[in-house]
mmCIF file of C-alpha atoms in Angstrom:
data_model
loop_
_atom_site.group_PDB
_atom_site.id
_atom_site.type_symbol
_atom_site.label_atom_id
_atom_site.label_comp_id
_atom_site.label_asym_id
_atom_site.label_seq_id
_atom_site.Cartn_x
_atom_site.Cartn_y
_atom_site.Cartn_z
ATOM 1 C CA MET W 1 56.740 26.476 -84.264
ATOM 2 C CA PHE W 2 57.688 24.402 -81.340
ATOM 3 C CA SER W 3 55.148 21.848 -79.580
ATOM 4 C CA ILE W 4 55.948 21.830 -76.042
ATOM 5 C CA VAL W 5 55.172 18.589 -74.101
ATOM 6 C CA ILE W 6 54.494 18.409 -70.405
ATOM 7 C CA PRO W 7 53.789 15.312 -68.713
ATOM 8 C CA LEU W 8 51.485 15.972 -65.850
ATOM 9 C CA TYR W 9 51.184 13.724 -62.552
ATOM 10 C CA ASN W 10 50.384 15.564 -59.439
ATOM 11 C CA LYS W 11 52.391 18.578 -59.828
ATOM 12 C CA GLU W 12 50.050 21.269 -58.209
ATOM 13 C CA GLN W 13 52.930 22.881 -56.339
ATOM 14 C CA SER W 14 54.874 23.742 -59.529
ATOM 15 C CA ILE W 15 52.895 23.194 -62.820
ATOM 16 C CA VAL W 16 51.687 26.993 -62.892
ATOM 17 C CA ASN W 17 55.175 28.297 -62.463
ATOM 18 C CA THR W 18 56.270 25.725 -65.291
ATOM 19 C CA ILE W 19 53.733 27.016 -67.591
ATOM 20 C CA LYS W 20 54.157 30.728 -66.946
ATOM 21 C CA SER W 21 57.936 30.283 -67.830
ATOM 22 C CA VAL W 22 56.698 28.904 -70.925
ATOM 23 C CA LEU W 23 54.010 31.537 -71.831
ATOM 24 C CA ASN W 24 56.717 34.242 -71.018
ATOM 25 C CA GLN W 25 59.203 33.248 -73.551
ATOM 26 C CA SER W 26 60.568 35.750 -75.975
ATOM 27 C CA TYR W 27 59.827 33.505 -78.724
ATOM 28 C CA GLN W 28 55.992 33.029 -79.022
ATOM 29 C CA ASP W 29 55.404 30.615 -81.865
ATOM 30 C CA PHE W 30 54.581 27.223 -79.688
ATOM 31 C CA GLU W 31 51.688 25.233 -78.670
ATOM 32 C CA ILE W 32 51.596 23.396 -75.119
ATOM 33 C CA VAL W 33 50.412 20.170 -75.205
ATOM 34 C CA VAL W 34 49.806 18.916 -71.396
ATOM 35 C CA VAL W 35 49.285 15.150 -70.892
ATOM 36 C CA ASN W 36 47.475 14.750 -67.679
ATOM 37 C CA ASP W 37 48.467 11.225 -66.684
ATOM 38 C CA GLY W 38 45.575 10.556 -64.257
ATOM 39 C CA SER W 39 46.703 13.188 -61.472
ATOM 40 C CA THR W 40 44.750 12.770 -58.263
ATOM 41 C CA ASP W 41 45.362 16.337 -56.946
ATOM 42 C CA ASN W 42 44.689 19.815 -58.120
ATOM 43 C CA SER W 43 47.097 20.071 -61.216
ATOM 44 C CA LEU W 44 44.577 19.602 -63.798
ATOM 45 C CA LYS W 45 42.258 22.315 -62.239
ATOM 46 C CA LEU W 46 45.052 24.666 -62.134
ATOM 47 C CA VAL W 47 45.982 24.224 -65.794
ATOM 48 C CA GLU W 48 42.533 24.662 -66.869
ATOM 49 C CA GLN W 49 42.311 27.918 -65.268
ATOM 50 C CA ILE W 50 45.065 29.497 -67.352
ATOM 51 C CA ASN W 51 43.402 31.165 -70.084
ATOM 52 C CA ASP W 52 45.499 30.806 -73.257
ATOM 53 C CA SER W 53 44.545 29.286 -76.422
ATOM 54 C CA ARG W 54 47.667 27.661 -77.498
ATOM 55 C CA ILE W 55 47.192 25.091 -74.289
ATOM 56 C CA ARG W 56 45.778 21.596 -75.262
ATOM 57 C CA ILE W 57 45.081 19.088 -72.733
ATOM 58 C CA ILE W 58 44.888 15.463 -73.237
ATOM 59 C CA ASN W 59 43.612 13.307 -70.305
ATOM 60 C CA LYS W 60 44.641 9.599 -70.108
ATOM 61 C CA PRO W 61 44.898 7.062 -67.495
ATOM 62 C CA ASN W 62 48.170 6.770 -65.291
ATOM 63 C CA ARG W 63 50.626 4.867 -67.214
ATOM 64 C CA GLY W 64 53.807 6.724 -66.203
ATOM 65 C CA VAL W 65 55.955 9.464 -67.519
ATOM 66 C CA SER W 66 57.258 7.701 -70.660
ATOM 67 C CA SER W 67 53.687 6.765 -71.695
ATOM 68 C CA ALA W 68 52.777 10.519 -71.374
ATOM 69 C CA ARG W 69 55.622 11.722 -73.301
ATOM 70 C CA ASN W 70 54.880 9.488 -75.967
ATOM 71 C CA ARG W 71 51.309 10.381 -76.348
ATOM 72 C CA GLY W 72 52.276 13.922 -76.331
ATOM 73 C CA ILE W 73 54.954 13.639 -79.037
ATOM 74 C CA LYS W 74 52.302 11.492 -81.112
ATOM 75 C CA GLU W 75 49.650 14.242 -80.753
ATOM 76 C CA ALA W 76 52.152 17.335 -81.104
ATOM 77 C CA LYS W 77 51.411 19.361 -84.264
ATOM 78 C CA SER W 78 54.887 20.449 -84.880
ATOM 79 C CA GLU W 79 57.970 18.615 -85.996
ATOM 80 C CA LEU W 80 60.115 20.434 -83.134
ATOM 81 C CA ILE W 81 59.227 18.677 -79.753
ATOM 82 C CA ALA W 82 60.170 20.635 -76.591
ATOM 83 C CA LEU W 83 60.083 18.482 -73.504
ATOM 84 C CA LEU W 84 59.619 20.382 -70.275
ATOM 85 C CA ASP W 85 58.710 18.547 -66.953
ATOM 86 C CA GLY W 86 55.822 19.811 -64.785
ATOM 87 C CA ASP W 87 58.352 21.281 -62.076
ATOM 88 C CA ASP W 88 60.948 22.407 -64.325
ATOM 89 C CA LEU W 89 61.497 26.043 -65.664
ATOM 90 C CA TRP W 90 62.997 27.800 -68.593
ATOM 91 C CA GLU W 91 64.719 30.988 -68.891
ATOM 92 C CA HIS W 92 62.801 33.857 -71.141
ATOM 93 C CA ASN W 93 64.987 33.224 -73.966
ATOM 94 C CA TYR W 94 65.070 29.383 -74.167
ATOM 95 C CA LEU W 95 62.956 28.789 -77.101
ATOM 96 C CA GLU W 96 64.566 31.775 -79.051
ATOM 97 C CA GLU W 97 68.304 30.451 -78.457
ATOM 98 C CA MET W 98 67.447 26.785 -79.307
ATOM 99 C CA ASN W 99 65.237 27.947 -82.424
ATOM 100 C CA SER W 100 68.581 29.864 -83.579
ATOM 101 C CA LEU W 101 70.639 26.714 -82.931
ATOM 102 C CA ILE W 102 68.458 24.630 -84.817
ATOM 103 C CA ILE W 103 68.420 27.266 -87.866
ATOM 104 C CA ASP W 104 72.404 26.795 -87.617
ATOM 105 C CA PHE W 105 72.307 23.142 -87.147
ATOM 106 C CA PRO W 106 68.980 22.033 -89.193
ATOM 107 C CA ASP W 107 69.755 18.430 -90.268
ATOM 108 C CA ARG W 108 70.049 16.786 -86.540
ATOM 109 C CA ALA W 109 67.386 14.693 -84.606
ATOM 110 C CA ILE W 110 68.177 16.309 -81.197
ATOM 111 C CA TRP W 111 69.345 19.499 -79.885
ATOM 112 C CA GLY W 112 70.290 20.342 -76.355
ATOM 113 C CA CYS W 113 71.655 23.068 -74.047
ATOM 114 C CA ASN W 114 73.212 23.315 -70.308
ATOM 115 C CA TYR W 115 71.185 23.472 -67.332
ATOM 116 C CA ASP W 116 71.799 23.967 -63.597
ATOM 117 C CA ILE W 117 69.996 22.373 -60.765
ATOM 118 C CA ILE W 118 67.567 24.060 -58.225
ATOM 119 C CA ASP W 119 68.315 22.401 -54.783
ATOM 120 C CA ASN W 120 66.546 23.957 -51.661
ATOM 121 C CA GLY W 121 66.389 27.275 -53.470
ATOM 122 C CA LYS W 122 69.704 27.467 -54.731
ATOM 123 C CA HIS W 123 70.867 27.073 -58.279
ATOM 124 C CA VAL W 124 73.610 24.826 -58.678
ATOM 125 C CA GLU W 125 75.869 24.739 -61.374
ATOM 126 C CA ARG W 126 76.902 21.447 -63.208
ATOM 127 C CA ILE W 127 80.644 20.550 -64.237
ATOM 128 C CA VAL W 128 80.656 20.701 -68.346
ATOM 129 C CA ASN W 129 83.843 20.146 -69.782
ATOM 130 C CA LEU W 130 83.323 22.206 -72.608
ATOM 131 C CA PRO W 131 84.201 25.997 -73.394
ATOM 132 C CA ILE W 132 81.646 28.510 -72.153
ATOM 133 C CA LEU W 133 79.212 29.099 -74.942
ATOM 134 C CA PHE W 134 80.502 26.435 -76.895
ATOM 135 C CA LYS W 135 77.701 25.896 -79.676
ATOM 136 C CA GLY W 136 78.158 22.966 -81.992
ATOM 137 C CA GLU W 137 78.463 19.153 -82.576
ATOM 138 C CA LEU W 138 79.063 16.720 -80.027
ATOM 139 C CA ASN W 139 81.276 14.269 -81.536
ATOM 140 C CA ASP W 140 81.648 12.190 -78.183
ATOM 141 C CA TYR W 141 78.713 12.933 -76.004
ATOM 142 C CA PHE W 142 79.537 10.071 -73.736
ATOM 143 C CA ASP W 143 83.058 11.474 -72.827
ATOM 144 C CA GLY W 144 81.369 14.751 -72.148
ATOM 145 C CA SER W 145 78.683 12.985 -70.012
ATOM 146 C CA LYS W 146 81.094 11.472 -67.631
ATOM 147 C CA ASN W 147 80.374 13.666 -64.607
ATOM 148 C CA TYR W 148 76.668 14.806 -65.466
ATOM 149 C CA PRO W 149 74.475 14.046 -68.353
ATOM 150 C CA LEU W 150 74.816 16.709 -70.923
ATOM 151 C CA PHE W 151 71.288 16.455 -71.968
ATOM 152 C CA TRP W 152 67.969 16.758 -69.593
ATOM 153 C CA THR W 153 64.461 16.312 -70.529
ATOM 154 C CA SER W 154 63.633 19.667 -69.969
ATOM 155 C CA SER W 155 66.486 21.195 -72.024
ATOM 156 C CA VAL W 156 66.494 19.128 -75.397
ATOM 157 C CA ILE W 157 64.415 19.711 -78.506
ATOM 158 C CA LEU W 158 63.544 16.526 -80.518
ATOM 159 C CA LYS W 159 62.637 15.804 -84.084
ATOM 160 C CA LYS W 160 59.288 14.318 -84.007
ATOM 161 C CA SER W 161 59.879 11.822 -86.893
ATOM 162 C CA LYS W 162 63.206 10.755 -85.620
ATOM 163 C CA THR W 163 61.898 10.265 -82.082
ATOM 164 C CA ILE W 164 58.910 8.173 -83.350
ATOM 165 C CA GLU W 165 61.258 6.206 -85.757
ATOM 166 C CA ILE W 166 63.588 5.175 -82.990
ATOM 167 C CA GLY W 167 60.701 4.023 -80.784
ATOM 168 C CA GLY W 168 60.133 7.051 -78.404
ATOM 169 C CA PHE W 169 60.642 6.471 -74.783
ATOM 170 C CA ASP W 170 60.743 2.783 -73.496
ATOM 171 C CA GLU W 171 57.580 2.779 -71.305
ATOM 172 C CA ARG W 172 58.991 -0.440 -69.009
ATOM 173 C CA ILE W 173 61.327 2.016 -67.776
ATOM 174 C CA THR W 174 60.534 4.655 -65.074
ATOM 175 C CA ILE W 175 63.979 5.596 -63.885
ATOM 176 C CA GLY W 176 66.415 6.450 -66.691
ATOM 177 C CA GLU W 177 63.986 6.531 -69.491
ATOM 178 C CA ASP W 178 65.501 9.709 -70.740
ATOM 179 C CA LEU W 179 68.970 8.575 -70.424
ATOM 180 C CA ASP W 180 67.659 5.519 -72.776
ATOM 181 C CA LEU W 181 66.276 7.636 -75.459
ATOM 182 C CA TRP W 182 69.463 9.898 -75.604
ATOM 183 C CA PHE W 183 71.424 6.481 -76.145
ATOM 184 C CA ARG W 184 69.388 5.389 -78.897
ATOM 185 C CA MET W 185 69.138 8.683 -80.705
ATOM 186 C CA ILE W 186 72.935 9.521 -80.596
ATOM 187 C CA LEU W 187 73.982 5.881 -81.491
ATOM 188 C CA ASN W 188 71.576 5.843 -84.237
ATOM 189 C CA TYR W 189 71.577 9.500 -85.877
ATOM 190 C CA PRO W 190 73.869 12.258 -86.675
ATOM 191 C CA PRO W 191 76.070 13.777 -83.839
ATOM 192 C CA PRO W 192 73.618 15.866 -81.574
ATOM 193 C CA ILE W 193 73.928 19.744 -81.245
ATOM 194 C CA PHE W 194 74.960 21.234 -77.830
ATOM 195 C CA TYR W 195 74.915 24.799 -76.618
ATOM 196 C CA ASN W 196 76.799 25.208 -73.224
ATOM 197 C CA LYS W 197 74.675 28.094 -71.931
ATOM 198 C CA VAL W 198 72.339 27.699 -69.116
ATOM 199 C CA LEU W 199 68.645 28.273 -70.260
ATOM 200 C CA ALA W 200 67.164 25.558 -68.168
ATOM 201 C CA HIS W 201 66.473 24.816 -64.520
ATOM 202 C CA TYR W 202 66.201 21.259 -63.200
ATOM 203 C CA ASN W 203 63.867 21.673 -59.969
ATOM 204 C CA MET W 204 64.476 19.184 -57.276
ATOM 205 C CA ILE W 205 62.432 21.040 -54.657
ATOM 206 C CA ASP W 206 59.259 19.418 -55.685
ATOM 207 C CA PRO W 207 57.867 16.436 -53.489
ATOM 208 C CA ASN W 208 56.863 14.516 -56.450
ATOM 209 C CA SER W 209 60.223 14.488 -58.210
ATOM 210 C CA ALA W 210 60.922 11.144 -59.526
ATOM 211 C CA MET W 211 64.785 11.421 -58.213
ATOM 212 C CA LYS W 212 63.666 11.681 -54.566
ATOM 213 C CA LYS W 213 61.718 8.395 -54.449
ATOM 214 C CA LYS W 214 62.395 4.823 -54.150
ATOM 215 C CA HIS W 215 61.890 2.721 -57.203
ATOM 216 C CA ASP W 216 61.142 -0.761 -58.345
ATOM 217 C CA PHE W 217 64.508 -2.060 -59.514
ATOM 218 C CA SER W 218 63.040 -3.987 -62.132
ATOM 219 C CA LYS W 219 61.723 -0.751 -63.893
ATOM 220 C CA SER W 220 65.308 0.978 -63.874
ATOM 221 C CA ILE W 221 67.289 1.435 -67.105
ATOM 222 C CA MET W 222 70.011 -0.652 -65.642
ATOM 223 C CA CYS W 223 67.801 -3.586 -66.184
ATOM 224 C CA TYR W 224 67.623 -3.184 -69.685
ATOM 225 C CA PHE W 225 71.311 -2.589 -70.731
ATOM 226 C CA ASP W 226 71.354 -5.804 -72.721
ATOM 227 C CA LYS W 227 69.696 -3.800 -75.634
ATOM 228 C CA TYR W 228 73.009 -1.987 -76.116
ATOM 229 C CA LYS W 229 75.467 -5.082 -76.299
ATOM 230 C CA GLU W 230 75.413 -4.460 -79.998
ATOM 231 C CA TRP W 231 76.705 -0.924 -79.612
ATOM 232 C CA GLU W 232 78.847 -1.557 -76.948
ATOM 233 C CA LEU W 233 80.811 -3.566 -79.624
ATOM 234 C CA LYS W 234 80.750 -1.210 -82.353
ATOM 235 C CA ASN W 235 81.652 1.933 -79.885
ATOM 236 C CA GLU W 236 84.419 1.987 -77.390
ATOM 237 C CA ASP W 237 83.534 5.312 -75.891
ATOM 238 C CA PHE W 238 79.904 4.245 -75.234
ATOM 239 C CA ALA W 239 81.195 1.039 -73.810
ATOM 240 C CA ARG W 240 83.648 2.689 -71.517
ATOM 241 C CA TYR W 241 80.773 5.321 -70.642
ATOM 242 C CA LEU W 242 78.002 2.737 -70.080
ATOM 243 C CA ASN W 243 80.155 0.455 -67.759
ATOM 244 C CA LEU W 244 81.434 3.451 -65.794
ATOM 245 C CA PHE W 245 77.748 4.652 -65.262
ATOM 246 C CA SER W 246 76.772 1.030 -64.025
ATOM 247 C CA CYS W 247 79.453 1.207 -61.435
ATOM 248 C CA ARG W 248 78.227 4.529 -60.281
ATOM 249 C CA LYS W 249 74.775 3.445 -60.192
ATOM 250 C CA PHE W 250 75.565 0.225 -58.186
ATOM 251 C CA ILE W 251 75.559 2.958 -55.112
ATOM 252 C CA ASP W 252 72.188 4.230 -56.076
ATOM 253 C CA VAL W 253 71.025 0.377 -56.471
ATOM 254 C CA ILE W 254 71.582 -0.471 -53.087
ATOM 255 C CA VAL W 255 70.562 3.263 -51.540
ATOM 256 C CA ASN W 256 67.340 3.514 -53.657
ATOM 257 C CA PHE W 257 66.308 0.133 -55.122
ATOM 258 C CA THR W 258 67.472 -3.170 -53.209
ATOM 259 C CA GLU W 259 69.876 -4.735 -51.026
ATOM 260 C CA ASP W 260 69.241 -8.221 -52.033
ATOM 261 C CA GLU W 261 72.522 -10.038 -52.623
ATOM 262 C CA ASN W 262 71.615 -12.072 -55.407
ATOM 263 C CA ILE W 263 70.212 -9.205 -57.341
ATOM 264 C CA LEU W 264 73.117 -6.853 -56.660
ATOM 265 C CA GLU W 265 75.677 -9.685 -57.774
ATOM 266 C CA ASP W 266 74.160 -10.335 -60.874
ATOM 267 C CA TYR W 267 74.137 -6.785 -61.410
ATOM 268 C CA VAL W 268 77.995 -6.624 -60.906
ATOM 269 C CA ASN W 269 78.643 -9.602 -62.863
ATOM 270 C CA LYS W 270 77.114 -7.871 -66.057
ATOM 271 C CA ILE W 271 79.853 -5.131 -65.644
ATOM 272 C CA ASP W 272 82.601 -5.335 -67.977
ATOM 273 C CA LYS W 273 85.553 -4.880 -65.697
ATOM 274 C CA LYS W 274 88.026 -4.031 -68.538
ATOM 275 C CA TYR W 275 86.456 -0.708 -69.081
ATOM 276 C CA ILE W 276 86.492 0.449 -65.839
ATOM 277 C CA PRO W 277 88.875 2.252 -63.422
ATOM 278 C CA ILE W 278 91.166 0.046 -60.933
ATOM 279 C CA ARG W 279 89.482 1.687 -57.887
ATOM 280 C CA TRP W 280 86.223 0.212 -58.912
ATOM 281 C CA ASN W 281 87.583 -3.307 -59.862
ATOM 282 C CA LEU W 282 89.266 -3.384 -56.449
ATOM 283 C CA PHE W 283 85.919 -2.274 -54.848
ATOM 284 C CA PHE W 284 83.912 -4.967 -56.858
ATOM 285 C CA LYS W 285 86.608 -7.661 -55.190
ATOM 286 C CA LEU W 286 85.607 -6.811 -51.706
ATOM 287 C CA PRO W 287 83.297 -9.363 -49.858
ATOM 288 C CA PHE W 288 79.638 -7.905 -50.479
ATOM 289 C CA LYS W 289 78.968 -7.379 -46.773
ATOM 290 C CA THR W 290 82.034 -5.022 -46.688
ATOM 291 C CA ARG W 291 80.739 -3.087 -49.792
ATOM 292 C CA LYS W 292 77.307 -2.697 -48.389
ATOM 293 C CA THR W 293 78.722 -1.337 -45.082
ATOM 294 C CA ILE W 294 80.889 1.159 -46.985
ATOM 295 C CA ILE W 295 78.115 2.253 -48.886
ATOM 296 C CA ASN W 296 75.573 2.572 -45.952
ATOM 297 C CA LEU W 297 78.198 4.445 -44.008
ATOM 298 C CA LEU W 298 78.801 6.884 -46.608
ATOM 299 C CA TYR W 299 75.273 7.634 -47.401
ATOM 300 C CA ASN W 300 73.684 7.156 -43.986
ATOM 301 C CA HIS W 301 71.387 4.509 -45.080
#
């Protein structure tokens, strides 16, 4: 059985369709754990109107999506946790395909599949550097995630005991909290399993989507990279990925977080320049105002 954990905060425009994509699954052995994280719209009422005994609602004060997911994982009855965000969708055979994947590779802590992005009503495919329908072990998740993260919260299955053992989602982080958990699980457990077939859809339409909001920089994953220092020394592929990730996120920091020169320069100083391409090294040697102007011109900020 799968325990499907859905964090819920003000998703009245999408939550019904999300739950319908679960109820319409070809594989029907599951429970749905909806964790209402203090919604202030009609989200909770809409879920309560869905008549299915497999839906269990947990109400809690608003403490963020990581807190909601951790509570759902803790309360789940199954060892297999399927995460699903309140605005994302599954193909009708998602659970069936993932169940087969787990049967083929049972001794893992995390399994994932490919997903696409719904943006303005259009499905946008992601570039995944793997053969079509590849199914197997990811010996280098980080190399495969250079363009886009291979895993997304709505396209992974977690082993409950291993997720709790590793500490679950870091509740200090509100943006990038999923990446943080993937990093820790991949670095501490046997290589994850991946199926290169689009079975989930990441919906960017919902106005409450976290990716469309400005955030408090202090709550971003980039502020907690020190926790990976030991692993950077052990795993060069991870070090290369993490520092390149930091370069790309520098743009995001200026556009969505802050333009404070001291914060930004401190951020840049933490990037290990030996792991990043020459173009990024040259970019970071430019005066601060020049870097800022280039990014603002490119992103109309």
